[in-house]
Tab-separated table of C-alpha atoms and ligand atoms in Angstrom:
chain	number	residue	atom	x	y	z
O	96	MET	CA	12.699	7.380	19.815
O	97	GLU	CA	9.459	6.180	22.004
O	98	LYS	CA	9.372	9.527	23.533
O	99	LEU	CA	9.643	11.176	20.207
O	100	LEU	CA	7.364	9.242	18.344
O	101	ASP	CA	4.679	9.628	21.643
O	102	ARG	CA	5.023	13.043	21.161
O	103	LEU	CA	4.264	13.082	17.375
O	104	ILE	CA	0.943	11.092	18.060
O	105	GLU	CA	-0.263	13.461	20.556
O	106	LYS	CA	0.877	15.854	18.209
O	107	ASN	CA	-1.959	15.196	15.392
O	108	ARG	CA	-4.514	13.692	17.323
O	109	TYR	CA	-6.911	16.470	16.833
O	110	LEU	CA	-6.323	15.817	13.408
O	111	THR	CA	-8.985	12.615	12.715
O	112	GLN	CA	-11.803	14.503	13.722
O	113	PHE	CA	-11.981	16.379	10.529
O	114	GLY	CA	-10.851	12.849	8.684
O	115	GLN	CA	-14.034	10.413	7.881
O	116	VAL	CA	-13.320	6.063	7.638
O	117	ALA	CA	-14.015	4.729	4.318
O	118	ASN	CA	-17.227	3.530	3.862
O	119	TYR	CA	-17.991	2.279	0.203
O	120	ILE	CA	-15.572	-0.985	1.510
O	121	PRO	CA	-19.444	-1.682	4.233
O	122	ALA	CA	-16.793	-3.467	6.307
O	123	LEU	CA	-14.599	-0.617	6.732
O	124	GLU	CA	-16.728	1.072	8.072
O	125	LYS	CA	-15.798	-0.194	12.029
O	126	ALA	CA	-12.991	0.942	12.577
O	127	ASN	CA	-12.546	3.604	15.638
O	128	PRO	CA	-11.698	6.962	13.798
O	129	GLU	CA	-9.843	8.722	16.532
O	130	ASP	CA	-7.192	5.183	16.601
O	131	ILE	CA	-3.810	5.822	15.425
O	132	GLY	CA	-0.230	3.832	15.895
O	133	ILE	CA	2.739	3.691	14.673
O	134	CYS	CA	5.899	1.904	14.618
O	135	LEU	CA	9.782	2.617	13.354
O	136	ILE	CA	12.048	-0.464	12.765
O	137	ASP	CA	16.510	1.973	13.062
O	138	GLY	CA	18.676	-0.073	10.255
O	139	LYS	CA	19.847	-1.763	13.156
O	140	GLY	CA	16.633	-3.170	13.246
O	141	LYS	CA	15.671	-1.910	16.865
O	142	GLN	CA	11.579	-1.482	16.828
O	143	TYR	CA	10.259	1.591	19.194
O	144	CYS	CA	6.176	1.570	18.288
O	145	SER	CA	3.479	3.826	19.633
O	146	GLY	CA	-0.424	4.373	20.150
O	147	ALA	CA	-2.855	1.544	18.316
O	148	TYR	CA	0.786	0.086	16.463
O	149	HIS	CA	-1.406	-3.311	17.784
O	150	LYS	CA	-3.505	-2.660	16.020
O	151	LYS	CA	-4.814	-4.479	12.816
O	152	PHE	CA	-6.206	-3.365	9.608
O	153	SER	CA	-6.647	-4.437	5.783
O	154	ILE	CA	-3.767	-3.021	4.251
O	155	GLN	CA	-5.883	-2.235	0.596
O	156	SER	CA	-3.725	-0.363	-1.610
O	157	ILE	CA	-0.275	-1.713	0.276
O	158	SER	CA	-0.850	-4.682	-0.897
O	159	LYS	CA	0.258	-2.202	-4.101
O	160	VAL	CA	3.547	-1.973	-3.949
O	161	ILE	CA	3.946	-6.258	-3.062
O	162	ALA	CA	1.807	-7.410	-6.040
O	163	LEU	CA	4.542	-5.118	-8.484
O	164	MET	CA	7.289	-6.472	-6.048
O	165	VAL	CA	6.286	-9.596	-7.892
O	166	ALA	CA	4.672	-9.004	-11.130
O	167	LEU	CA	7.938	-7.697	-11.462
O	168	MET	CA	9.774	-10.660	-9.908
O	169	ASP	CA	7.095	-13.001	-12.693
O	170	ASN	CA	7.703	-11.207	-15.845
O	171	GLY	CA	10.621	-8.505	-16.094
O	172	GLU	CA	10.089	-5.100	-16.241
O	173	GLU	CA	8.976	-5.421	-20.133
O	174	GLY	CA	6.251	-7.575	-18.715
O	175	VAL	CA	5.230	-5.943	-16.510
O	176	PHE	CA	5.544	-1.861	-18.250
O	177	LYS	CA	4.014	-2.741	-21.751
O	178	ARG	CA	0.717	-3.354	-20.244
O	179	VAL	CA	1.007	-0.395	-16.964
O	180	GLY	CA	2.617	2.669	-17.064
O	181	MET	CA	4.652	4.266	-14.519
O	182	GLU	CA	3.665	7.950	-15.006
O	183	PRO	CA	1.876	9.307	-11.842
O	184	THR	CA	-1.490	11.389	-12.318
O	185	ASP	CA	-3.915	13.346	-11.612
O	186	GLU	CA	-6.842	11.301	-11.438
O	187	PRO	CA	-7.914	9.582	-8.291
O	188	PHE	CA	-7.551	6.052	-7.341
O	189	ASN	CA	-10.527	4.546	-8.260
O	190	SER	CA	-10.756	6.099	-11.471
O	191	PHE	CA	-10.795	4.872	-15.310
O	192	TYR	CA	-11.962	7.398	-17.625
O	193	LYS	CA	-9.153	8.160	-18.753
O	194	LEU	CA	-8.399	4.390	-20.128
O	195	ASP	CA	-11.386	5.222	-22.015
O	196	LEU	CA	-9.667	7.684	-23.878
O	197	PRO	CA	-8.346	6.769	-27.991
O	198	GLN	CA	-5.650	7.358	-26.559
O	199	GLY	CA	-5.657	6.122	-23.096
O	200	GLU	CA	-3.802	2.941	-23.957
O	201	LYS	CA	-2.449	0.783	-20.300
O	202	PRO	CA	-3.302	2.482	-16.821
O	203	ALA	CA	-1.529	5.381	-16.183
O	204	ASN	CA	0.464	3.305	-12.980
O	205	PRO	CA	0.355	0.690	-10.711
O	206	MET	CA	-0.877	2.219	-7.657
O	207	ILE	CA	-3.653	2.756	-9.135
O	208	ASN	CA	-6.255	0.650	-9.223
O	209	SER	CA	-6.917	0.754	-12.949
O	210	GLY	CA	-2.833	-0.639	-13.078
O	211	ALA	CA	-2.932	-3.075	-9.489
O	212	ILE	CA	-6.051	-5.474	-11.621
O	213	VAL	CA	-3.548	-5.641	-13.912
O	214	THR	CA	-0.610	-6.197	-12.269
O	215	THR	CA	-2.429	-8.435	-10.023
O	216	SER	CA	-3.230	-10.040	-12.944
O	217	LEU	CA	0.258	-10.730	-13.922
O	218	ILE	CA	1.472	-12.750	-10.751
O	219	LYS	CA	1.344	-16.515	-11.723
O	220	GLY	CA	-1.061	-18.958	-10.528
O	221	GLU	CA	-4.299	-19.793	-10.811
O	222	GLY	CA	-6.968	-19.165	-8.699
O	223	GLU	CA	-5.595	-18.529	-4.934
O	224	GLU	CA	-3.496	-19.018	-5.866
O	225	LYS	CA	-1.665	-15.897	-6.194
O	226	VAL	CA	-2.980	-14.049	-2.872
O	227	ASN	CA	-1.262	-17.033	-1.684
O	228	ARG	CA	1.928	-16.473	-3.774
O	229	LEU	CA	1.333	-12.772	-1.682
O	230	ILE	CA	0.493	-13.980	1.785
O	231	TYR	CA	4.222	-16.378	1.391
O	232	ILE	CA	6.473	-13.721	0.686
O	233	LEU	CA	4.502	-10.858	3.117
O	234	ARG	CA	4.772	-13.686	6.094
O	235	LYS	CA	8.618	-14.246	5.408
O	236	ILE	CA	9.155	-10.756	5.614
O	237	THR	CA	8.051	-10.104	8.350
O	238	SER	CA	8.372	-13.431	9.954
O	239	ASN	CA	4.394	-13.129	11.357
O	240	HIS	CA	3.375	-16.715	10.384
O	241	ASP	CA	-0.279	-15.380	10.660
O	242	ILE	CA	-0.726	-13.275	8.233
O	243	THR	CA	-3.561	-13.561	5.928
O	244	TYR	CA	-7.024	-12.309	4.512
O	245	ASN	CA	-9.858	-10.719	5.815
O	246	GLU	CA	-12.819	-13.524	4.312
O	247	GLU	CA	-15.077	-10.490	6.366
O	248	VAL	CA	-13.277	-7.333	4.369
O	249	PHE	CA	-12.952	-9.474	1.479
O	250	LEU	CA	-16.400	-10.633	0.957
O	251	SER	CA	-17.720	-6.802	1.172
O	252	GLU	CA	-15.007	-5.497	-1.481
O	253	LYS	CA	-16.179	-8.760	-3.746
O	254	GLU	CA	-19.848	-7.521	-3.361
O	255	THR	CA	-19.831	-4.021	-3.459
O	256	GLY	CA	-16.707	-3.743	-5.578
O	257	HIS	CA	-18.826	-2.308	-9.446
O	258	LYS	CA	-16.285	0.655	-9.870
O	259	ASN	CA	-12.698	-2.330	-9.975
O	260	ARG	CA	-15.542	-4.272	-11.442
O	261	ALA	CA	-15.957	-2.481	-14.335
O	262	ILE	CA	-12.296	-1.346	-14.725
O	263	ALA	CA	-11.305	-5.557	-14.489
O	264	TYR	CA	-13.901	-5.669	-18.149
O	265	LEU	CA	-12.656	-2.751	-19.383
O	266	LEU	CA	-8.723	-4.373	-18.920
O	267	LYS	CA	-9.960	-6.978	-20.388
O	268	ASN	CA	-11.396	-5.792	-23.216
O	269	LYS	CA	-8.642	-3.812	-23.898
O	270	GLY	CA	-7.042	-6.926	-24.312
O	271	LEU	CA	-4.272	-5.854	-21.029
O	272	LEU	CA	-5.622	-8.311	-18.363
O	273	GLU	CA	-4.571	-11.662	-17.921
O	274	GLY	CA	-6.789	-14.859	-17.469
O	275	GLU	CA	-10.639	-15.132	-16.100
O	276	VAL	CA	-11.756	-11.311	-15.582
O	277	GLU	CA	-13.642	-12.293	-12.122
O	278	GLU	CA	-11.056	-15.004	-10.936
O	279	VAL	CA	-8.215	-11.400	-11.571
O	280	LEU	CA	-10.030	-9.192	-8.875
O	281	ASP	CA	-11.137	-12.203	-6.491
O	282	ALA	CA	-7.091	-12.232	-6.229
O	283	TYR	CA	-6.949	-8.248	-6.181
O	284	PHE	CA	-9.593	-8.446	-3.726
O	285	LYS	CA	-8.317	-10.852	-1.606
O	286	GLN	CA	-4.807	-9.393	-1.912
O	287	CYS	CA	-5.996	-6.080	-0.623
O	288	SER	CA	-7.625	-7.763	2.790
O	289	ILE	CA	-4.686	-8.971	4.023
O	290	GLU	CA	-4.332	-7.761	7.549
O	291	MET	CA	-1.119	-6.482	9.737
O	292	ASP	CA	-0.417	-3.938	11.789
O	293	CYS	CA	2.044	-1.569	11.603
O	294	ARG	CA	4.870	-3.928	13.551
O	295	ASP	CA	4.442	-6.252	10.343
O	296	LEU	CA	4.064	-2.821	8.143
O	297	ALA	CA	7.659	-1.351	9.114
O	298	LYS	CA	8.311	-4.607	8.442
O	299	VAL	CA	8.172	-4.794	4.916
O	300	GLY	CA	9.161	-0.649	5.086
O	301	TRP	CA	12.561	-2.311	5.937
O	302	PHE	CA	12.788	-4.913	3.615
O	303	LEU	CA	12.438	-2.416	0.911
O	304	ALA	CA	14.369	0.571	2.898
O	305	ASN	CA	17.116	-2.538	3.174
O	306	LYS	CA	16.715	-3.524	-0.766
O	307	GLY	CA	15.132	-6.259	-0.898
O	308	ARG	CA	16.582	-8.094	2.430
O	309	ILE	CA	14.663	-9.881	5.403
O	310	LEU	CA	14.763	-8.045	8.557
O	311	LYS	CA	15.296	-11.426	10.142
O	312	SER	CA	17.330	-13.513	8.768
O	313	LYS	CA	19.121	-10.366	6.525
O	314	GLU	CA	17.742	-13.090	3.573
O	315	GLN	CA	18.032	-11.752	-0.120
O	316	VAL	CA	13.724	-12.118	-1.388
O	317	CYS	CA	14.437	-9.745	-4.097
O	318	SER	CA	17.003	-8.292	-6.666
O	319	GLU	CA	17.982	-4.404	-6.166
O	320	GLU	CA	16.329	-3.346	-8.842
O	321	ILE	CA	13.510	-4.915	-8.523
O	322	ILE	CA	13.110	-2.839	-5.249
O	323	THR	CA	14.662	0.487	-6.672
O	324	THR	CA	11.294	0.381	-8.916
O	325	ILE	CA	9.077	-0.170	-6.616
O	326	LEU	CA	11.499	2.874	-4.385
O	327	ALA	CA	10.993	5.604	-7.447
O	328	ILE	CA	7.222	4.537	-8.202
O	329	MET	CA	6.084	4.461	-4.893
O	330	THR	CA	7.516	7.911	-4.517
O	331	THR	CA	6.108	9.153	-7.777
O	332	CYS	CA	2.390	7.478	-6.686
O	333	GLY	CA	2.110	6.513	-4.014
O	334	MET	CA	-0.004	8.511	-1.959
O	335	TYR	CA	-2.166	9.232	-5.406
O	336	ASN	CA	-3.398	12.176	-6.874
O	337	PHE	CA	-1.592	13.905	-3.334
O	338	SER	CA	1.896	11.977	-4.210
O	339	GLY	CA	3.248	15.666	-5.580
O	340	GLU	CA	3.126	17.410	-2.332
O	341	TYR	CA	3.648	14.291	-0.187
O	342	ALA	CA	7.061	14.767	-2.002
O	343	VAL	CA	7.456	17.861	-0.972
O	344	ARG	CA	6.166	17.884	2.780
O	345	VAL	CA	7.008	14.299	3.861
O	346	GLY	CA	9.451	13.070	0.856
O	347	ILE	CA	9.792	9.206	2.521
O	348	PRO	CA	9.191	6.851	-0.671
O	349	SER	CA	5.338	5.086	0.250
O	350	LYS	CA	2.624	3.820	-0.115
O	351	SER	CA	-0.897	4.336	1.784
O	352	GLY	CA	-4.231	1.939	1.895
O	353	VAL	CA	-8.033	3.328	2.142
O	354	ALA	CA	-8.556	1.607	5.809
O	355	GLY	CA	-6.292	3.558	6.797
O	356	GLY	CA	-2.050	1.686	6.427
O	357	ILE	CA	0.474	4.312	5.660
O	358	LEU	CA	4.028	1.695	4.480
O	359	ALA	CA	7.280	3.846	4.677
O	360	ALA	CA	10.668	2.850	3.691
O	361	ALA	CA	13.160	5.579	4.632
O	362	VAL	CA	16.928	6.241	2.534
O	363	ASN	CA	18.768	5.544	6.230
O	364	GLY	CA	17.414	1.861	6.155
O	365	MET	CA	14.526	3.074	8.578
O	366	GLY	CA	11.033	1.351	7.989
O	367	ILE	CA	7.706	3.078	9.584
O	368	GLY	CA	4.193	1.524	9.211
O	369	VAL	CA	1.457	3.613	10.644
O	370	TYR	CA	-1.991	3.325	11.073
O	371	GLY	CA	-4.985	6.212	11.575
O	372	PRO	CA	-8.367	5.050	9.752
O	373	ALA	CA	-9.853	8.988	9.539
O	374	LEU	CA	-8.773	9.425	5.716
O	375	ASP	CA	-8.161	12.678	4.285
O	376	GLN	CA	-9.960	13.246	0.947
O	377	TYR	CA	-7.449	11.750	-1.655
O	378	GLY	CA	-8.018	8.501	1.260
O	379	ASN	CA	-5.012	8.443	2.693
O	380	SER	CA	-4.456	8.487	6.664
O	381	ILE	CA	-5.356	11.785	7.759
O	382	ALA	CA	-3.008	11.789	11.275
O	383	GLY	CA	-0.358	9.722	9.392
O	384	TYR	CA	0.501	12.216	6.420
O	385	GLY	CA	0.143	14.809	10.173
O	386	ILE	CA	3.011	12.029	11.551
O	387	LEU	CA	5.052	10.897	8.888
O	388	LYS	CA	5.556	15.374	8.064
O	389	ASP	CA	6.623	15.601	11.508
O	390	LEU	CA	8.976	12.874	11.908
O	391	SER	CA	10.251	13.259	8.421
O	392	LYS	CA	11.546	16.824	9.656
O	393	GLU	CA	12.561	15.544	13.299
O	394	LEU	CA	14.670	13.150	11.782
O	395	ASN	CA	15.691	14.618	8.284
O	396	LEU	CA	14.334	12.178	6.015
O	397	ASN	CA	13.024	13.337	3.428
O	398	ILE	CA	14.751	12.241	-0.079
O	399	PHE	CA	15.310	15.494	-1.871
O	400	TYR	CA	17.107	17.307	1.201
S	566	DON	O1	-9.794	-0.758	-4.732
S	566	DON	C1	-10.119	-0.442	-4.127
S	566	DON	O2	-11.219	0.531	-3.926
S	566	DON	C2	-9.589	-0.629	-2.623
S	566	DON	N1	-9.776	-2.651	-2.230
S	566	DON	C3	-8.152	-0.067	-2.022
S	566	DON	C4	-8.485	0.672	-2.507
S	566	DON	C5	-7.301	2.148	-1.835
S	566	DON	O3	-6.710	1.267	-1.125
S	566	DON	C6	-6.929	3.443	-2.139
S	566	DON	N2	-6.252	3.689	-1.008
S	566	DON	N3	-5.806	5.019	-0.604
């Protein structure tokens, strides 16, 4: 398996030159666009890694998966989906123009920024409590008690996140946002700044692929029903307005982030974490996508086959 991962990294390395590191959040610009790493944990819990798998990066939009999980645990399906839809969209991840149309009642889904800001607002807790609950659950899932958010990335996004601020005020105006706007935005920016490496991410993938059980203890920390909902939404919405093509070519429930991470949960109980900060036009890791496409073929992981 390690040889296969080494080979796929070398095969897809050339793609990094066609991508770009995200620069709309200044702190992300420091990443090395040539980095590329992967960790895969098989159904039995055996871990295989290759490349820059030990490099830490902020999880960005990958945090939307965990925020959705906690929001569902706190409010139930009805409480969440009356404020955010479960439909894929052809809009970019940070778009809000449909929200402002007379018929645009609520964000399309919890994987785009507008939907994620709603789910974050639904997580119970005041101020720092929301992000602390996300960090607590991520530490539990990964058995990594060092997981926390990166203050520099948080402040960088807080300073420049004017579009997210506009989205949040629009949501408040429509009665879709619980609590104080700036407090919810701080929680959202902090969750996006949580740092992990590919090994942590693969453990989160394993947790999802094994219906809410933790790799180390096998403890069930979330209902199977919630995980099934999350996996369906990752499949249809997790790669933004590239989710359709990604489903055809990869077919593994996945979620990307603009710092270059991709979280993937395969049907055979396998968890995968990929890192490559050079992004394509949709904001997905360009080499990460290439690797997952090849891996899906090699290991027969496409859920539609
Ligand atoms: O809100 C933002 O724009 C970022 N913190 C997260 C966006 C993101 O990761 C989109 N992913 N591909």
